[in-house]
């Protein structure tokens, strides 16, 4: 566990007040750099502390602002839409009645597993009333999860962890759980299970060079030999992991990515190197439990926020970034100047702002054009009756649109959903992630992109019922459906050109080597985002947080600062496996397969 927080806070206590980066404008599209405005804060030498423009207010941008402000930098965050980015929650317009808050919605449900270390460290350093460990104490751990099978009993799994009380099961729930286990045992041949375990051991004992070379260029589908296996093997072990959790296709997903995360989750379940339980969520809507307290804390540290400001271009000249061209909420164009720039936008938005001269200055920026994104978007269903679902995440492994879901009210401890939100009739929010947007559904025979917003809602509801109401147990009732809300970042559904403002980085084979470093060859430009090369090779909030820490460390190095560096925790590696990895390194360099690889 990172213990540098006290050092950071001690450093902050002696730091001076901070102000924002300078803004020069309005200006035309081609904006010349101008001097940063004078700051009220000064360093020990009497000069203003260095200024930093953080471009993007998602998890990466807020993390960078947090670390820099604690070290006395003058930080201004420019965010186009809403602070928190894809991690934020939002209000359903017009849904509040009788003094209640609006119904809560989100891009997708939060999932903060125990394999994360950097993000939880940040959360511990965000004050929250009554919480000794800040917003980190707002994390709660579901005690179970489920693989929902269409036409079959659903697989229900407890998530063991010290201090957890197992969920109480009725006799019928126990009967169903045992039936599902026996059905799976019958339908998943023993030799296929043994083969998959062997593949897991092959990856576990593979050296870093083999992972970065051979396995980065091997699809998970091929690595697991899924094409030769049973439908249950494909659905649960090949497709279920990659499409529903990693949000990429098993036929394309890098074995390096899938295997690395699988390894981390196995050790997490065993209690090795874990920050906490394998499954954790927030005990309230994300903004209430995390983002709003974070923003308030950053404001107290002196961070300035410019919300509604859109980055158009990073201008480059004389070997440096000379200005960030931004549009303000009214559409006027400005040239923002600062000593340093942290580009914390998602990759699909960031690369649009890198002109030819900047790309030529650092070829890794041009390689980002090869990185790919895909659609993974959330929809919420508001219910007037609590659904009798598993108390945790549901993975609908047979659903055409690769649905995962969680009923949230049970986990929002200390809240009465009907009393706090909406019109008083809604008692729960079923939050659903749609990971597959290009496969036909079961109602209209269309892909999600070809459907209207209303058709998407009906289709998802139908697929949920097909997975959950299929064995005589009615989990979802049409009469209990009050309303729904689909992420507003999706637009143009049902037209030839649908768009999604919040696509997710995916991990096809070979793309890891196209991911950039946080430090660029431009001395005052740094990259922070879940596409930056970090130890957790997956588009996650943890990756965004770790990348921002690396960006801040690089900035401190370039600035010659003696401030303490950010701790960046890697994923856990079991020391008892290292000898086997060293042996595999010898074999890999000799052109030999892993010693356990049966082919």
CSV table of C-alpha atoms in Angstrom, one decimal, residues 205-493:
chain,number,residue,atom,x,y,z
A,205,UNK,CA,5.2,-18.7,-16.1
A,206,UNK,CA,5.9,-16.7,-19.3
A,207,UNK,CA,8.7,-14.2,-19.1
A,208,UNK,CA,8.1,-10.5,-19.8
A,209,UNK,CA,9.8,-10.8,-23.2
A,210,UNK,CA,7.5,-13.6,-24.3
A,211,UNK,CA,4.5,-11.7,-23.1
A,212,UNK,CA,5.5,-8.5,-25.0
A,213,UNK,CA,6.5,-10.5,-28.1
A,214,UNK,CA,4.7,-13.8,-28.7
A,215,UNK,CA,1.6,-13.2,-26.5
A,216,UNK,CA,1.1,-9.6,-27.5
A,217,UNK,CA,0.7,-10.8,-31.1
A,218,UNK,CA,-1.5,-13.8,-30.3
A,219,UNK,CA,-5.3,-13.4,-30.0
A,220,UNK,CA,-6.9,-14.8,-26.9
A,221,UNK,CA,-9.2,-16.9,-29.0
A,222,UNK,CA,-6.2,-18.6,-30.6
A,223,UNK,CA,-4.2,-18.8,-27.3
A,224,UNK,CA,-7.1,-20.7,-25.7
A,225,UNK,CA,-7.8,-22.8,-28.8
A,226,UNK,CA,-11.4,-21.7,-28.4
A,227,UNK,CA,-12.4,-22.6,-32.0
A,228,UNK,CA,-11.8,-26.3,-31.2
A,229,UNK,CA,-13.8,-26.3,-27.9
A,230,UNK,CA,-17.4,-26.6,-26.7
A,231,UNK,CA,-19.9,-23.7,-26.7
A,232,UNK,CA,-19.7,-23.5,-22.9
A,233,UNK,CA,-15.9,-23.2,-23.1
A,234,UNK,CA,-16.2,-20.4,-25.7
A,235,UNK,CA,-18.9,-18.5,-23.9
A,236,UNK,CA,-17.5,-18.6,-20.4
A,237,UNK,CA,-13.7,-18.8,-20.8
A,238,UNK,CA,-13.0,-17.1,-24.1
A,239,UNK,CA,-15.8,-14.7,-25.0
A,240,UNK,CA,-17.1,-14.1,-21.4
A,241,UNK,CA,-13.8,-12.7,-20.2
A,242,UNK,CA,-12.9,-10.6,-23.2
A,243,UNK,CA,-16.1,-9.1,-24.5
A,244,UNK,CA,-18.0,-8.6,-21.3
A,245,UNK,CA,-15.2,-7.5,-19.1
A,246,UNK,CA,-12.3,-6.2,-21.2
A,247,UNK,CA,-14.8,-4.9,-23.9
A,248,UNK,CA,-12.9,-6.3,-26.9
A,249,UNK,CA,-13.5,-9.3,-29.1
A,250,UNK,CA,-11.8,-12.6,-28.2
A,251,UNK,CA,-10.8,-13.1,-31.8
A,252,UNK,CA,-8.8,-9.9,-31.7
A,253,UNK,CA,-7.9,-9.3,-28.1
A,254,UNK,CA,-4.2,-9.5,-27.2
A,255,UNK,CA,-3.4,-12.5,-25.0
A,256,UNK,CA,-0.9,-10.2,-23.2
A,257,UNK,CA,-3.8,-7.9,-22.1
A,258,UNK,CA,-6.3,-10.6,-21.2
A,259,UNK,CA,-3.8,-12.8,-19.5
A,260,UNK,CA,-2.2,-10.0,-17.4
A,261,UNK,CA,-5.6,-9.0,-16.0
A,262,UNK,CA,-6.6,-12.6,-15.5
A,263,UNK,CA,-3.4,-13.3,-13.6
A,264,UNK,CA,-4.0,-10.2,-11.4
A,265,UNK,CA,-7.6,-11.2,-10.6
A,266,UNK,CA,-6.5,-14.7,-9.6
A,267,UNK,CA,-3.9,-13.4,-7.1
A,268,UNK,CA,-6.5,-10.8,-5.9
A,269,UNK,CA,-9.0,-13.6,-5.1
A,270,UNK,CA,-6.2,-15.4,-3.3
A,271,UNK,CA,-5.5,-12.3,-1.2
A,272,UNK,CA,-2.0,-11.8,-2.7
A,273,UNK,CA,-0.9,-8.2,-3.3
A,274,UNK,CA,-4.4,-6.9,-3.1
A,275,UNK,CA,-5.6,-3.4,-2.0
A,276,UNK,CA,-9.0,-5.0,-1.2
A,277,UNK,CA,-11.6,-7.5,-2.4
A,278,UNK,CA,-11.8,-8.5,-6.0
A,279,UNK,CA,-15.0,-6.6,-6.6
A,280,UNK,CA,-15.7,-3.1,-5.2
A,281,UNK,CA,-18.2,-0.4,-6.1
A,282,UNK,CA,-19.2,2.9,-4.6
A,283,UNK,CA,-22.0,3.2,-2.0
A,284,UNK,CA,-23.7,6.2,-3.8
A,285,UNK,CA,-23.8,7.8,-7.3
A,286,UNK,CA,-20.2,8.5,-8.4
A,287,UNK,CA,-20.3,12.2,-8.1
A,288,UNK,CA,-21.7,12.1,-4.6
A,289,UNK,CA,-19.3,9.5,-3.4
A,290,UNK,CA,-16.2,10.6,-5.2
A,291,UNK,CA,-16.1,13.2,-8.0
A,292,UNK,CA,-17.7,16.2,-6.2
A,293,UNK,CA,-15.6,15.8,-3.0
A,294,UNK,CA,-12.5,15.4,-5.3
A,295,UNK,CA,-13.2,18.6,-7.1
A,296,UNK,CA,-13.9,20.5,-3.9
A,297,UNK,CA,-10.6,19.2,-2.5
A,298,UNK,CA,-8.7,20.4,-5.6
A,299,UNK,CA,-10.3,23.8,-5.4
A,300,UNK,CA,-9.1,24.0,-1.8
A,301,UNK,CA,-5.6,23.2,-3.1
A,302,UNK,CA,-5.9,26.1,-5.5
A,303,UNK,CA,-6.8,24.3,-8.7
A,304,UNK,CA,-8.9,26.4,-11.1
A,305,UNK,CA,-11.4,24.7,-13.4
A,306,UNK,CA,-12.6,25.9,-16.8
A,307,UNK,CA,-15.6,23.7,-17.7
A,308,UNK,CA,-17.1,24.1,-21.1
A,309,UNK,CA,-13.7,24.9,-22.7
A,310,UNK,CA,-12.7,22.7,-25.7
A,311,UNK,CA,-9.2,22.1,-26.8
A,312,UNK,CA,-8.8,22.5,-30.6
A,313,UNK,CA,-5.0,22.4,-31.1
A,314,UNK,CA,-1.7,22.3,-29.3
A,315,UNK,CA,0.5,24.8,-31.3
A,316,UNK,CA,4.1,23.9,-31.7
A,317,UNK,CA,7.1,26.0,-32.4
A,318,UNK,CA,10.8,26.4,-31.5
A,319,UNK,CA,10.8,22.9,-30.1
A,320,UNK,CA,8.0,23.5,-27.5
A,321,UNK,CA,4.3,23.8,-27.1
A,322,UNK,CA,3.6,27.5,-27.5
A,323,UNK,CA,-0.1,27.6,-26.7
A,324,UNK,CA,-3.2,25.5,-26.3
A,325,UNK,CA,-5.9,26.7,-28.6
A,326,UNK,CA,-9.2,26.4,-26.8
A,327,UNK,CA,-12.8,27.6,-27.4
A,328,UNK,CA,-14.6,29.0,-24.4
A,329,UNK,CA,-18.3,28.1,-23.6
A,330,UNK,CA,-19.4,31.0,-25.8
A,331,UNK,CA,-17.4,29.8,-28.8
A,332,UNK,CA,-14.7,32.5,-28.6
A,333,UNK,CA,-11.2,31.2,-29.3
A,334,UNK,CA,-8.3,31.7,-27.0
A,335,UNK,CA,-4.6,30.8,-26.7
A,336,UNK,CA,-3.8,29.4,-23.3
A,337,UNK,CA,-0.2,29.6,-22.3
A,338,UNK,CA,1.5,27.9,-19.5
A,339,UNK,CA,5.0,26.6,-18.5
A,340,UNK,CA,3.8,23.0,-18.9
A,341,UNK,CA,0.9,21.2,-20.6
A,342,UNK,CA,-0.6,17.8,-19.6
A,343,UNK,CA,-2.8,16.4,-22.4
A,344,UNK,CA,-5.3,14.3,-20.4
A,345,UNK,CA,-7.9,13.8,-23.2
A,346,UNK,CA,-9.0,10.3,-24.4
A,347,UNK,CA,-6.9,9.2,-27.3
A,348,UNK,CA,-9.6,9.6,-29.9
A,349,UNK,CA,-10.0,13.3,-28.9
A,350,UNK,CA,-6.3,14.0,-28.1
A,351,UNK,CA,-4.9,13.0,-31.4
A,352,UNK,CA,-7.1,15.4,-33.3
A,353,UNK,CA,-5.3,18.3,-31.5
A,354,UNK,CA,-1.8,17.2,-32.6
A,355,UNK,CA,-0.8,18.9,-35.8
A,356,UNK,CA,1.8,17.7,-38.3
A,357,UNK,CA,4.7,19.7,-36.8
A,358,UNK,CA,4.0,18.3,-33.3
A,359,UNK,CA,3.7,14.8,-34.6
A,360,UNK,CA,6.9,15.1,-36.5
A,361,UNK,CA,8.6,16.3,-33.3
A,362,UNK,CA,7.6,13.0,-31.5
A,363,UNK,CA,6.8,10.0,-33.7
A,364,UNK,CA,5.1,8.2,-30.8
A,365,UNK,CA,2.2,10.7,-31.2
A,366,UNK,CA,1.7,9.6,-34.8
A,367,UNK,CA,1.7,6.0,-33.7
A,368,UNK,CA,-1.4,6.7,-31.6
A,369,UNK,CA,-3.4,6.8,-34.8
A,370,UNK,CA,-3.1,3.0,-34.8
A,371,UNK,CA,-4.8,2.7,-31.4
A,372,UNK,CA,-8.4,1.6,-31.7
A,373,UNK,CA,-11.5,2.4,-29.7
A,374,UNK,CA,-14.9,0.8,-29.6
A,375,UNK,CA,-18.3,1.4,-28.1
A,376,UNK,CA,-19.1,0.4,-24.5
A,377,UNK,CA,-22.0,2.5,-23.2
A,378,UNK,CA,-24.3,2.4,-20.2
A,379,UNK,CA,-28.1,2.4,-19.9
A,380,UNK,CA,-30.0,2.6,-16.6
A,381,UNK,CA,-33.4,1.1,-15.9
A,382,UNK,CA,-35.4,2.5,-13.0
A,383,UNK,CA,-37.6,0.0,-11.2
A,384,UNK,CA,-40.6,0.4,-8.9
A,385,UNK,CA,-39.9,-3.0,-7.3
A,386,UNK,CA,-36.5,-4.3,-6.1
A,387,UNK,CA,-35.4,-7.0,-8.6
A,388,UNK,CA,-34.6,-10.4,-7.0
A,389,UNK,CA,-31.1,-10.5,-8.5
A,390,UNK,CA,-27.7,-11.6,-7.2
A,391,UNK,CA,-26.2,-9.1,-4.9
A,392,UNK,CA,-23.4,-8.1,-7.2
A,393,UNK,CA,-22.5,-8.0,-10.9
A,394,UNK,CA,-24.4,-10.0,-13.5
A,395,UNK,CA,-22.6,-11.1,-16.7
A,396,UNK,CA,-25.1,-12.1,-19.4
A,397,UNK,CA,-22.6,-14.2,-21.3
A,398,UNK,CA,-25.1,-15.4,-23.9
A,399,UNK,CA,-26.6,-12.0,-24.7
A,400,UNK,CA,-26.0,-10.8,-28.3
A,401,UNK,CA,-25.0,-7.3,-27.0
A,402,UNK,CA,-22.7,-8.6,-24.3
A,403,UNK,CA,-24.6,-7.1,-21.4
A,404,UNK,CA,-23.3,-6.8,-17.8
A,405,UNK,CA,-25.4,-5.2,-15.0
A,406,UNK,CA,-25.8,-4.5,-11.4
A,407,UNK,CA,-28.8,-3.5,-9.2
A,408,UNK,CA,-27.4,-0.6,-7.2
A,409,UNK,CA,-29.8,0.3,-4.4
A,410,UNK,CA,-28.8,-2.6,-2.2
A,411,UNK,CA,-25.2,-1.4,-2.2
A,412,UNK,CA,-26.0,2.3,-1.6
A,413,UNK,CA,-25.9,1.9,2.2
A,414,UNK,CA,-27.5,4.6,4.3
A,415,UNK,CA,-29.8,5.7,1.5
A,416,UNK,CA,-33.5,5.3,0.9
A,417,UNK,CA,-33.6,5.3,-2.9
A,418,UNK,CA,-37.3,6.2,-3.2
A,419,UNK,CA,-37.0,8.9,-0.5
A,420,UNK,CA,-33.8,10.4,-2.0
A,421,UNK,CA,-34.2,10.3,-5.8
A,422,UNK,CA,-36.8,10.8,-8.5
A,423,UNK,CA,-40.6,11.0,-7.9
A,424,UNK,CA,-40.8,8.6,-5.0
A,425,UNK,CA,-41.9,5.6,-7.0
A,426,UNK,CA,-38.4,4.3,-8.1
A,427,UNK,CA,-36.8,2.0,-5.6
A,428,UNK,CA,-33.8,0.7,-7.6
A,429,UNK,CA,-31.5,1.5,-10.5
A,430,UNK,CA,-30.4,-1.4,-12.7
A,431,UNK,CA,-27.3,-0.1,-14.4
A,432,UNK,CA,-26.3,-2.0,-17.6
A,433,UNK,CA,-23.2,-1.8,-19.8
A,434,UNK,CA,-23.6,-2.6,-23.5
A,435,UNK,CA,-20.3,-3.9,-24.9
A,436,UNK,CA,-21.4,-5.2,-28.3
A,437,UNK,CA,-22.9,-2.6,-30.7
A,438,UNK,CA,-22.4,-4.4,-34.0
A,439,UNK,CA,-24.3,-7.6,-33.6
A,440,UNK,CA,-28.0,-8.1,-34.4
A,441,UNK,CA,-30.3,-8.2,-31.4
A,442,UNK,CA,-33.3,-10.5,-30.6
A,443,UNK,CA,-36.2,-8.1,-31.1
A,444,UNK,CA,-35.5,-6.1,-34.3
A,445,UNK,CA,-32.7,-8.1,-35.9
A,446,UNK,CA,-30.6,-4.9,-35.9
A,447,UNK,CA,-27.4,-3.9,-34.4
A,448,UNK,CA,-27.5,-1.4,-31.5
A,449,UNK,CA,-26.1,1.3,-33.8
A,450,UNK,CA,-29.0,0.7,-36.3
A,451,UNK,CA,-31.6,1.0,-33.6
A,452,UNK,CA,-33.2,4.2,-32.3
A,453,UNK,CA,-32.6,5.1,-28.6
A,454,UNK,CA,-36.1,3.7,-27.7
A,455,UNK,CA,-35.3,0.5,-29.6
A,456,UNK,CA,-32.0,0.1,-27.9
A,457,UNK,CA,-33.8,0.3,-24.5
A,458,UNK,CA,-36.4,-2.2,-25.5
A,459,UNK,CA,-33.8,-4.6,-27.0
A,460,UNK,CA,-31.6,-4.4,-23.9
A,461,UNK,CA,-34.6,-5.0,-21.6
A,462,UNK,CA,-35.6,-8.0,-23.8
A,463,UNK,CA,-32.0,-9.5,-23.7
A,464,UNK,CA,-31.9,-9.0,-19.9
A,465,UNK,CA,-35.2,-10.9,-19.5
A,466,UNK,CA,-34.0,-13.6,-21.8
A,467,UNK,CA,-31.0,-14.2,-19.6
A,468,UNK,CA,-32.7,-13.7,-16.2
A,469,UNK,CA,-36.4,-14.8,-16.7
A,470,UNK,CA,-35.6,-18.0,-18.6
A,471,UNK,CA,-36.0,-20.8,-16.1
A,472,UNK,CA,-39.3,-20.1,-14.4
A,473,UNK,CA,-37.8,-17.4,-12.2
A,474,UNK,CA,-39.1,-13.9,-12.9
A,475,UNK,CA,-36.4,-11.5,-12.0
A,476,UNK,CA,-37.5,-8.6,-14.2
A,477,UNK,CA,-41.1,-7.5,-14.6
A,478,UNK,CA,-42.4,-5.2,-17.3
A,479,UNK,CA,-44.8,-3.7,-14.8
A,480,UNK,CA,-41.9,-2.7,-12.5
A,481,UNK,CA,-40.1,-0.7,-15.3
A,482,UNK,CA,-40.6,3.0,-14.5
A,483,UNK,CA,-38.2,4.6,-17.0
A,484,UNK,CA,-34.8,4.3,-18.6
A,485,UNK,CA,-31.9,6.6,-19.5
A,486,UNK,CA,-29.3,6.0,-22.2
A,487,UNK,CA,-25.9,7.8,-22.0
A,488,UNK,CA,-26.3,11.1,-23.8
A,489,UNK,CA,-22.8,10.7,-25.3
A,490,UNK,CA,-24.4,8.4,-27.9
A,491,UNK,CA,-26.1,10.3,-30.8
A,492,UNK,CA,-27.5,9.6,-34.2
A,493,UNK,CA,-28.7,6.1,-33.4
